[in-house]
PDB file of C-alpha atoms and ligand atoms in Angstrom:
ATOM      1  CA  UNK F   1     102.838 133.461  90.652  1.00 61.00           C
ATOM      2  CA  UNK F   2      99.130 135.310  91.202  1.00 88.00           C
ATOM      3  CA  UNK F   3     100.396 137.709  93.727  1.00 97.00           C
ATOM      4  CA  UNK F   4      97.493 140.015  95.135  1.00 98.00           C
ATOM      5  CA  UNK F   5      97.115 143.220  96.206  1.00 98.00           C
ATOM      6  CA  UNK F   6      94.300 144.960  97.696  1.00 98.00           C
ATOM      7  CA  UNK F   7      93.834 148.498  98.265  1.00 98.00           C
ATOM      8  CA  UNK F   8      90.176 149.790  99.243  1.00 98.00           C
ATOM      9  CA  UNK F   9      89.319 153.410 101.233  1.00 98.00           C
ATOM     10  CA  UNK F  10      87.048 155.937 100.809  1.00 98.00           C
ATOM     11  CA  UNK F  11      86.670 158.734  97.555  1.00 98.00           C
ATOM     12  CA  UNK F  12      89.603 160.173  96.337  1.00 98.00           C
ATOM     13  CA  UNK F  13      91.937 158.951  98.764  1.00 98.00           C
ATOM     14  CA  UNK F  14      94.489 158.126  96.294  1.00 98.00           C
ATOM     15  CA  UNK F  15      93.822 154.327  95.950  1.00 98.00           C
ATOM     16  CA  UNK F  16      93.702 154.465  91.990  1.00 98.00           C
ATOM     17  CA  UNK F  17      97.331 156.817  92.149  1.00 98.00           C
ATOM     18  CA  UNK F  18      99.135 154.159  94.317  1.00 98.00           C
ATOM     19  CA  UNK F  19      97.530 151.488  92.641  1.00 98.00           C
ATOM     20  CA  UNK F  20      98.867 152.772  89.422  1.00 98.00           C
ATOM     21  CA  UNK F  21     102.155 153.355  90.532  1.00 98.00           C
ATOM     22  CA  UNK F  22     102.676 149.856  92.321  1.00 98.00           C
ATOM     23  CA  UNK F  23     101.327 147.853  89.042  1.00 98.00           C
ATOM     24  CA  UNK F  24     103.952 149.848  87.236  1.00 98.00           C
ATOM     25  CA  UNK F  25     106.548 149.273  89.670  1.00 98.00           C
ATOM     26  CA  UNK F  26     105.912 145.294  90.257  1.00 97.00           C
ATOM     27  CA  UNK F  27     104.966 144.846  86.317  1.00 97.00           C
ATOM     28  CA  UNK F  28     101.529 143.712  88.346  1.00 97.00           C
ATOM     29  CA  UNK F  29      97.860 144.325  86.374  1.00 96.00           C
ATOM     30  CA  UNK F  30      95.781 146.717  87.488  1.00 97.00           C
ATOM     31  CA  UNK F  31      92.119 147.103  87.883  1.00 97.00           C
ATOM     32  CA  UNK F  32      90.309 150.297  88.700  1.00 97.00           C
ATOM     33  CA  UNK F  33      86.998 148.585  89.991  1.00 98.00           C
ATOM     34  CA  UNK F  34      84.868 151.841  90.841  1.00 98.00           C
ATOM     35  CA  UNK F  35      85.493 151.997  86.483  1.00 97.00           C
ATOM     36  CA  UNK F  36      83.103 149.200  86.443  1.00 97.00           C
ATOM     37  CA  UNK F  37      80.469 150.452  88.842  1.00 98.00           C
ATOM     38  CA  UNK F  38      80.951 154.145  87.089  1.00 97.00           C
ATOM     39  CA  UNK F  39      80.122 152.344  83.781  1.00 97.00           C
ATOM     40  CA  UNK F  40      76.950 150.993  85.429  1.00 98.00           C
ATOM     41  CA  UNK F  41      75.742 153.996  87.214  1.00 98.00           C
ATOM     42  CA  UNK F  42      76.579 156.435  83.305  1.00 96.00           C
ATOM     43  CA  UNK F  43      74.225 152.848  81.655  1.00 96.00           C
ATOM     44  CA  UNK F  44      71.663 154.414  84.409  1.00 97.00           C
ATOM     45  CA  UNK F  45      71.905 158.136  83.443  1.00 97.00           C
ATOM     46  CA  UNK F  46      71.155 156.700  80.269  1.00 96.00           C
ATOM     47  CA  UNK F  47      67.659 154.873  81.191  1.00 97.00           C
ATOM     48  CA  UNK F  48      69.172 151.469  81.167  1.00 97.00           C
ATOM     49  CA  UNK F  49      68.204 149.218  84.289  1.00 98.00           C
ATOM     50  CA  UNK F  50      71.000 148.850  86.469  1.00 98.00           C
ATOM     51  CA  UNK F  51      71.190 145.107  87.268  1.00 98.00           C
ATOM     52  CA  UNK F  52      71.021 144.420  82.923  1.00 98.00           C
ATOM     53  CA  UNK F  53      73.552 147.046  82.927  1.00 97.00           C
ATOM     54  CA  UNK F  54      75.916 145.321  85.105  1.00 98.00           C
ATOM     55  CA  UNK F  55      75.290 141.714  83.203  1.00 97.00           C
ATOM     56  CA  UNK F  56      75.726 142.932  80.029  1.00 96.00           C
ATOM     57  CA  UNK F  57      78.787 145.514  81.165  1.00 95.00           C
ATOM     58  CA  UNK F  58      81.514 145.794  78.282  1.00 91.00           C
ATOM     59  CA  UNK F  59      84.253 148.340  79.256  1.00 83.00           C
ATOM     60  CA  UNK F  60      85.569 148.606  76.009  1.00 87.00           C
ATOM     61  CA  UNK F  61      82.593 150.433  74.628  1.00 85.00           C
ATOM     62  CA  UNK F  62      83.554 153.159  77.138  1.00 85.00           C
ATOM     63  CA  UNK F  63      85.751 155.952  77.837  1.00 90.00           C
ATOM     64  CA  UNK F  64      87.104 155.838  81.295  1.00 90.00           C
ATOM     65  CA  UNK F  65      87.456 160.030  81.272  1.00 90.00           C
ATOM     66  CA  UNK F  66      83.230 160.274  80.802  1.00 92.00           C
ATOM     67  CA  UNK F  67      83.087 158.189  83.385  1.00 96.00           C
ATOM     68  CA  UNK F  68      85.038 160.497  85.886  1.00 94.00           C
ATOM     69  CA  UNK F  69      82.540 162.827  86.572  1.00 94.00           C
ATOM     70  CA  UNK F  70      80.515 163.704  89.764  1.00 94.00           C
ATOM     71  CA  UNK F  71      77.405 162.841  87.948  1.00 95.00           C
ATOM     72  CA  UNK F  72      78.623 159.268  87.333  1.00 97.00           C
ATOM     73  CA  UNK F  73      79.784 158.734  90.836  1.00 97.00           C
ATOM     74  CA  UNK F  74      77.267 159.502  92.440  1.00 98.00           C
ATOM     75  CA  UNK F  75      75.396 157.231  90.052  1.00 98.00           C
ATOM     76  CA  UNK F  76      77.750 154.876  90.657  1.00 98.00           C
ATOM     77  CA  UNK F  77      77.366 154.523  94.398  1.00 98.00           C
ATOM     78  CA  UNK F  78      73.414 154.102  94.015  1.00 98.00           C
ATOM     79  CA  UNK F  79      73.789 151.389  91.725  1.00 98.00           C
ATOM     80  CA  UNK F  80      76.474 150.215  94.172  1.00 98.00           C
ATOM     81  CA  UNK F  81      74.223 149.714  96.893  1.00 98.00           C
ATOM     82  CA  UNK F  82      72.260 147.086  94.614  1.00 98.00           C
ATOM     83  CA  UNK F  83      73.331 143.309  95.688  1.00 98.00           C
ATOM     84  CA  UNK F  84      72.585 142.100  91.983  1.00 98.00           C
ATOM     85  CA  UNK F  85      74.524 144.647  90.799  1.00 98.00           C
ATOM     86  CA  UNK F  86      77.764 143.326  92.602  1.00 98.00           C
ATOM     87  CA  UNK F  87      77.296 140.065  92.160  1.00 98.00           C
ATOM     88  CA  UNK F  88      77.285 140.247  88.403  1.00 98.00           C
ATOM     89  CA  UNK F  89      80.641 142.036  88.652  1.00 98.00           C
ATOM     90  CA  UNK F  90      82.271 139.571  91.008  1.00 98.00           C
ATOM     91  CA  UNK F  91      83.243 136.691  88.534  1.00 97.00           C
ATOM     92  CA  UNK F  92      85.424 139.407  86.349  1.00 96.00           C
ATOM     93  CA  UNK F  93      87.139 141.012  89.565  1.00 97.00           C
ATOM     94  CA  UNK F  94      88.523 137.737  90.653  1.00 97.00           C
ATOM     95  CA  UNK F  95      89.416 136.147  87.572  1.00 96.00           C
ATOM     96  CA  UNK F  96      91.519 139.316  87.079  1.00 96.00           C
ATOM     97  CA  UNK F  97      92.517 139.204  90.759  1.00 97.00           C
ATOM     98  CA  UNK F  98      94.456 135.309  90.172  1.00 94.00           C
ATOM     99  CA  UNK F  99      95.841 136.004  87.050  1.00 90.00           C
ATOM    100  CA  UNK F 100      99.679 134.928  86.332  1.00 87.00           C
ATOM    101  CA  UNK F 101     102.153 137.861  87.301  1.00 92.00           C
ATOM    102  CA  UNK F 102     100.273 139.762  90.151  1.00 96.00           C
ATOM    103  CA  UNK F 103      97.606 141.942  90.055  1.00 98.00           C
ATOM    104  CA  UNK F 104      96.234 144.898  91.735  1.00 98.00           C
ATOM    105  CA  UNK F 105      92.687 145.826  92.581  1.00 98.00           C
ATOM    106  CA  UNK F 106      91.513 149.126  94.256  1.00 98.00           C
ATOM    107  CA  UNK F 107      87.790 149.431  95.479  1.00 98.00           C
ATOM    108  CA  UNK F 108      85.369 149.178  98.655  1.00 98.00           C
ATOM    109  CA  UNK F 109      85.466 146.015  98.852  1.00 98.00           C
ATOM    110  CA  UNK F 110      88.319 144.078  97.500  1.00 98.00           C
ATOM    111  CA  UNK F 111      90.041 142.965 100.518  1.00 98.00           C
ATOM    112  CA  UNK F 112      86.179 142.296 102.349  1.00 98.00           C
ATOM    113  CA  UNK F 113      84.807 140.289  99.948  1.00 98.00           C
ATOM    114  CA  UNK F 114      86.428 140.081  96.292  1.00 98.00           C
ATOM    115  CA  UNK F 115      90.044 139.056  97.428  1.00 98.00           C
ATOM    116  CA  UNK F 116      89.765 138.184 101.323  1.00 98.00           C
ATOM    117  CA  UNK F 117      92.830 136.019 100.828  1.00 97.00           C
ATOM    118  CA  UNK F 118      94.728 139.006  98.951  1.00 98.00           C
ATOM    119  CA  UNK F 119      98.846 138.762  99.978  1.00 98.00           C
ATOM    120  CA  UNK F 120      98.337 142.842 100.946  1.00 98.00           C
ATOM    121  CA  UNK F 121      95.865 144.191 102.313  1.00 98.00           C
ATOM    122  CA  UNK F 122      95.666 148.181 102.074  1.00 98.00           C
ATOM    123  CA  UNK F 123      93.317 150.443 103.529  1.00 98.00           C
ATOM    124  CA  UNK F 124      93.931 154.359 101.638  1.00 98.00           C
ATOM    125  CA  UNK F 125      92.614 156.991 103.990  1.00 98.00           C
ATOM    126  CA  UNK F 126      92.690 160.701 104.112  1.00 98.00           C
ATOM    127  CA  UNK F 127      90.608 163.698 105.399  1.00 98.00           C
ATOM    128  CA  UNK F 128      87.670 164.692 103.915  1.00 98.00           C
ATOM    129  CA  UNK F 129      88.572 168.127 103.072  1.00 98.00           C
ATOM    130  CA  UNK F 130      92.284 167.205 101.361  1.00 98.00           C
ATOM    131  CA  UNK F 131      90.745 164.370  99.474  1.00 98.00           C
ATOM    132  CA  UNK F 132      87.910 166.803  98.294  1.00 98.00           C
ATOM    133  CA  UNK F 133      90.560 169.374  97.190  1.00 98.00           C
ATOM    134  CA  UNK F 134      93.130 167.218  95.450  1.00 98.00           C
ATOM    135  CA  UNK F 135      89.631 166.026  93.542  1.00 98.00           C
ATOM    136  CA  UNK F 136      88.436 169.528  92.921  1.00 98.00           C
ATOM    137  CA  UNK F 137      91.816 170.336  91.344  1.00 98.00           C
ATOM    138  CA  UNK F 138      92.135 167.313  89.336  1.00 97.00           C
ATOM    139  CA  UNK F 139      88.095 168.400  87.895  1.00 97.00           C
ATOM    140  CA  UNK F 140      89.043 171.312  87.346  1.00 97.00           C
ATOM    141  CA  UNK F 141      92.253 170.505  85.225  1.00 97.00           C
ATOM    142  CA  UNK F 142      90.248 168.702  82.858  1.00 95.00           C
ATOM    143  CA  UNK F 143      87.957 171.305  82.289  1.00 95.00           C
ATOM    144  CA  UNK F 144      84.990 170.225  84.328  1.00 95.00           C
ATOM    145  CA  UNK F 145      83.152 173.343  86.090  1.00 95.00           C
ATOM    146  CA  UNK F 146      82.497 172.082  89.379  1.00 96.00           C
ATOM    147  CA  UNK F 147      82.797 173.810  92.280  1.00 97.00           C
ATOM    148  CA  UNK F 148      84.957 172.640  95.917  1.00 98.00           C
ATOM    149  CA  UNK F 149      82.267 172.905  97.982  1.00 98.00           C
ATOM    150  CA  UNK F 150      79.948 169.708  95.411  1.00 96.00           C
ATOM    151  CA  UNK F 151      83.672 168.173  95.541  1.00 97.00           C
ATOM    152  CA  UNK F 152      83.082 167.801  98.913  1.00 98.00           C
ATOM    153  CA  UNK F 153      79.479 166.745  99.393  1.00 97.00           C
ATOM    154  CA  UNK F 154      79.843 164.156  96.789  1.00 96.00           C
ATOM    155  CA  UNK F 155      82.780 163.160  98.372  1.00 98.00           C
ATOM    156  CA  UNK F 156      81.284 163.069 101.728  1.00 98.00           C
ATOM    157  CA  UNK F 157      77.523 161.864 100.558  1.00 98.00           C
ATOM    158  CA  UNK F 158      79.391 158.713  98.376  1.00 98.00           C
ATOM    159  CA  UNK F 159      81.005 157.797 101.958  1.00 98.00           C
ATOM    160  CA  UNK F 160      78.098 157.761 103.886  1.00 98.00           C
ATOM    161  CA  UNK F 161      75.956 155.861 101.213  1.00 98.00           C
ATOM    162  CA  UNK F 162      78.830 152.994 100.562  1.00 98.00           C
ATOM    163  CA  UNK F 163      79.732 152.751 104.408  1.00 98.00           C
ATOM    164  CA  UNK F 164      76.141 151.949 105.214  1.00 98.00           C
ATOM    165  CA  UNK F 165      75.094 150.205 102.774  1.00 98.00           C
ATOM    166  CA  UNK F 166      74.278 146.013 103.242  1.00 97.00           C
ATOM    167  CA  UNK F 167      75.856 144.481 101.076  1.00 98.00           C
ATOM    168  CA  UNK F 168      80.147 144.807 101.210  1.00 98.00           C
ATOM    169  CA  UNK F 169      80.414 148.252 102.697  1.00 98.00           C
ATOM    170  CA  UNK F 170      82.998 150.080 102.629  1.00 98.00           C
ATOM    171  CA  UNK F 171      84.990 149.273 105.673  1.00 98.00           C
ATOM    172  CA  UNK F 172      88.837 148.233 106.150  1.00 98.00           C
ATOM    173  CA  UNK F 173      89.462 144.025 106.348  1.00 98.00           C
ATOM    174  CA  UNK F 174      90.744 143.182 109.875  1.00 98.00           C
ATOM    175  CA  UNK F 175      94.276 142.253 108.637  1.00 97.00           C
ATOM    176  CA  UNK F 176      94.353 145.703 106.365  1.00 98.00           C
ATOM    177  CA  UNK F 177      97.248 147.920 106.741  1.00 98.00           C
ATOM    178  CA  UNK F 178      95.978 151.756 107.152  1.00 98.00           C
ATOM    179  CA  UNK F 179      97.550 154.460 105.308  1.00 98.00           C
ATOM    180  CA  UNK F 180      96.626 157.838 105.490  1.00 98.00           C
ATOM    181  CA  UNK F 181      97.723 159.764 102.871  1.00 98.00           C
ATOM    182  CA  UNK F 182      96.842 163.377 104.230  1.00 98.00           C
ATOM    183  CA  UNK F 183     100.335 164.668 104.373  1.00 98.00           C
ATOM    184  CA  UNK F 184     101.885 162.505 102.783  1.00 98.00           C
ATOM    185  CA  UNK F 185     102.915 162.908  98.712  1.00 98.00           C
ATOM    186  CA  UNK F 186     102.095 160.615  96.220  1.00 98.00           C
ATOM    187  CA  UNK F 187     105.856 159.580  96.037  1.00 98.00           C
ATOM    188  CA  UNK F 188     106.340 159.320  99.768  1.00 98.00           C
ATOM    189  CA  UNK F 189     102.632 157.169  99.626  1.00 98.00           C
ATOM    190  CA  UNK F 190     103.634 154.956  96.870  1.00 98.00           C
ATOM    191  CA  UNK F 191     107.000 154.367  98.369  1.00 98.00           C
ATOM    192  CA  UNK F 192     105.679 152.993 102.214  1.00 98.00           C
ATOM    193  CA  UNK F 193     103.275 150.611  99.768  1.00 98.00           C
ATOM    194  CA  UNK F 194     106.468 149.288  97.747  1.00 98.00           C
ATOM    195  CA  UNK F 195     108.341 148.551 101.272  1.00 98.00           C
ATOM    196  CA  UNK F 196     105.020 146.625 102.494  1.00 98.00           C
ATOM    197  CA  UNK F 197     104.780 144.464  99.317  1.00 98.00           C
ATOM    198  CA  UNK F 198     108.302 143.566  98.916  1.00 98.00           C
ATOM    199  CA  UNK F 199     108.512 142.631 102.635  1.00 97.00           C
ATOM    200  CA  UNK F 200     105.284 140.350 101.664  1.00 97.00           C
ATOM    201  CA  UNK F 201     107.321 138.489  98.740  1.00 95.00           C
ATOM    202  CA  UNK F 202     105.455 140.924  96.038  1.00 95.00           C
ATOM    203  CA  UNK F 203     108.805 141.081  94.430  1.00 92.00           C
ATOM    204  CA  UNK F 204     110.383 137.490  94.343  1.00 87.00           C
TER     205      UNK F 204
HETATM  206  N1  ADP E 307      99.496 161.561  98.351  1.00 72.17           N
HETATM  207  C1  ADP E 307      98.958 162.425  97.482  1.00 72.17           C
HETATM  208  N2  ADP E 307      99.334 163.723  97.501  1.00 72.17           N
HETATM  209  C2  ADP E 307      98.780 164.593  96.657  1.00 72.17           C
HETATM  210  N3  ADP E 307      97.858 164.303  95.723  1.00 72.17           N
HETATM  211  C3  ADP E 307      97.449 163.038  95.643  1.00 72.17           C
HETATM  212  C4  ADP E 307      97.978 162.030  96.509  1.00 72.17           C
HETATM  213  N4  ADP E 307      97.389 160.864  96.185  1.00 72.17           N
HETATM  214  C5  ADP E 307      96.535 161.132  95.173  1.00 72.17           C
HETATM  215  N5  ADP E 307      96.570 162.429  94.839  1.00 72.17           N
HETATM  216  C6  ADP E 307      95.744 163.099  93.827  1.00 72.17           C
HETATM  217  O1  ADP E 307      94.428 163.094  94.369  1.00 72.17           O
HETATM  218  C7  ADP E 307      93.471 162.812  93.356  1.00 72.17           C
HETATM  219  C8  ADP E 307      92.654 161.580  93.766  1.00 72.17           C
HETATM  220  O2  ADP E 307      93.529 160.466  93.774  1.00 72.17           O
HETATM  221  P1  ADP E 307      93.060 159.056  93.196  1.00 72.17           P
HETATM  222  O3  ADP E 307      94.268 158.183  93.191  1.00 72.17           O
HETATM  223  O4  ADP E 307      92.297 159.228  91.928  1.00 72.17           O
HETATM  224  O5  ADP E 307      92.063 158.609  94.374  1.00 72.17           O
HETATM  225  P2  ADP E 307      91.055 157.389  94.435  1.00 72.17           P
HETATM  226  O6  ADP E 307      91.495 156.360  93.427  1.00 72.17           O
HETATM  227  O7  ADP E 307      91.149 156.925  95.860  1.00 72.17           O
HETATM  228  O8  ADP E 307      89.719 157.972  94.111  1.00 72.17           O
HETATM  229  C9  ADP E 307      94.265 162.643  92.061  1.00 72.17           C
HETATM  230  O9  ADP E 307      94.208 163.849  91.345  1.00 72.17           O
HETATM  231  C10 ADP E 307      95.680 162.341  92.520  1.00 72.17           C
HETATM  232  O10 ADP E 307      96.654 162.813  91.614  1.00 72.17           O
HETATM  233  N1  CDP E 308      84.882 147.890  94.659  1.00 72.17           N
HETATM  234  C1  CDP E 308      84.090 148.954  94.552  1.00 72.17           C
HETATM  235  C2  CDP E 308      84.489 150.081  93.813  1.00 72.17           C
HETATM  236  C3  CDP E 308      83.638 151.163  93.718  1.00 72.17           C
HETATM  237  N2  CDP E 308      82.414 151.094  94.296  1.00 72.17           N
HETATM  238  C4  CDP E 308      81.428 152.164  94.128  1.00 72.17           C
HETATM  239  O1  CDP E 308      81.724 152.971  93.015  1.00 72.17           O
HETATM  240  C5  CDP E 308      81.808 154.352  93.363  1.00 72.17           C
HETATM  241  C6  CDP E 308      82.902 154.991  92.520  1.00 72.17           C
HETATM  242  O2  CDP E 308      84.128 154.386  92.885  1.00 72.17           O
HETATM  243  P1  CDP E 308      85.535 155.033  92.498  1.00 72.17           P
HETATM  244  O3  CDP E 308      86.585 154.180  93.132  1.00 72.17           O
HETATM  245  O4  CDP E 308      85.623 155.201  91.020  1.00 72.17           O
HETATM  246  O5  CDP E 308      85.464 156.452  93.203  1.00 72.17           O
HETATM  247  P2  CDP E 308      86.652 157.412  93.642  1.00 72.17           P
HETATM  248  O6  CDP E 308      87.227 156.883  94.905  1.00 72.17           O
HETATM  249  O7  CDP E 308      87.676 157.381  92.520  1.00 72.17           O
HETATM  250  O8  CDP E 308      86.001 158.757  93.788  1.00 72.17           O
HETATM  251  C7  CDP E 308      82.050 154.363  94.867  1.00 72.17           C
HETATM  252  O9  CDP E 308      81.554 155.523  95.506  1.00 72.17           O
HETATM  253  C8  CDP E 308      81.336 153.097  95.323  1.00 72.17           C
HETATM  254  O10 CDP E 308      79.965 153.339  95.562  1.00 72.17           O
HETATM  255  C9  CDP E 308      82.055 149.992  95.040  1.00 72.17           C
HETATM  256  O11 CDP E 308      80.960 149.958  95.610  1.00 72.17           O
HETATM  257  N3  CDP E 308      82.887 148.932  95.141  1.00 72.17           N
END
């Protein structure tokens, strides 16, 4: 059965954690899909043209932990903004999206316009100044020197760019199911998501 899950929200707002966690929970797939704009936007640190970037994109030649740097999100969300960049990347996302077994996305847009017909719908929120510190701390654990305060405007400046942009914004579908994670721990997160997608048949 292609089950579907969607979880979108704004920058560190624990999408990719809870994502991770369901996939392992339901035996779903999971695909990080800000990896593949973060590929596109460390192709463009390099000189390569964005759009080429994003048609020629081959994950495996990558390391996701390069790509999980301020640098490379913030070249990420410009690169976002580009319509021919997303539409070379839809294809992948929903062939991966209707495979057998269930599968997971988390994004900006997956419950917009990659999977509008997604069996859950999940919109990951919390405040800007929690999601910039549980960021900070997870940069600073592996070894980046960054300080809170560019946690925070990157956080902050990738919000504004991907909420405004034209083409899929970042914005909750209208049958999404909020969750804002602010005080809540990743168990107590992870565990509200597991109720919600075994009361939507994630499980039979
Ligand atoms: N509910 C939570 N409580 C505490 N820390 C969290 C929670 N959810 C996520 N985190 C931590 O916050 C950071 C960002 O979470 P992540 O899942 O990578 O966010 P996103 O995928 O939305 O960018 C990670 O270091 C993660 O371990
Ligand atoms: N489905 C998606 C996923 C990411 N993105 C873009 O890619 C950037 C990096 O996404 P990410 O999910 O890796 O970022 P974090 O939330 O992990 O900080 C975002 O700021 C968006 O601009 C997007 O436009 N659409």
């Amino acid at each position: 059965m292609a089950f579907t899950v969607a979880i979108d929200g704004p920058a560190a707002s624990g999408k990719g954690t809870i994502s991770r966690e369901i996939a392992a929970f339901f035996g779903f797939e999971h695909l990080d899909t800000g990896l593949l704009y973060r590929a596109v936007g460390f192709r463009l640190l390099e000189g390569i043209e964005p759009i080429e970037a994003a048609k020629t994109l081959d994950m495996s030649a990558l390391d996701p932990d390069a790509l999980r740097t301020p640098d490379v999100a913030q070249a990420a969300s410009k690169v976002a903004a580009i319509p021919e960049v997303r539409a070379a990347l839809v294809d992948f996302q929903r062939a991966f999206a209707t495979r057998a077994g269930g599968a997971v996305l988390d994004g900006r847009d997956i419950g917009t316009v990659i999977c509008p017909e997604a069996n859950v719908k999940l919109f990951v929120i919390a405040s800007p100044e929690v999601r910039a510190t549980r960021r900070h701390k997870e940069l600073v654990e592996k070894g980046l020197e960054v300080s809170f305060d560019e946690v925070l405007a990157d956080v902050l400046e990738r919000d504004a760019r991907d909420m405004n942009r034209q083409d899929a914004p970042l914005k909750p579908a209208e049958d999404a199911l909020v969750i804002d994670t602010t005080d809540l721990s990743i168990a107590d997160a992870v565990a509200q998501v597991v109720e919600i997608i075994t009361e939507a048949g994630g499980a039979d």
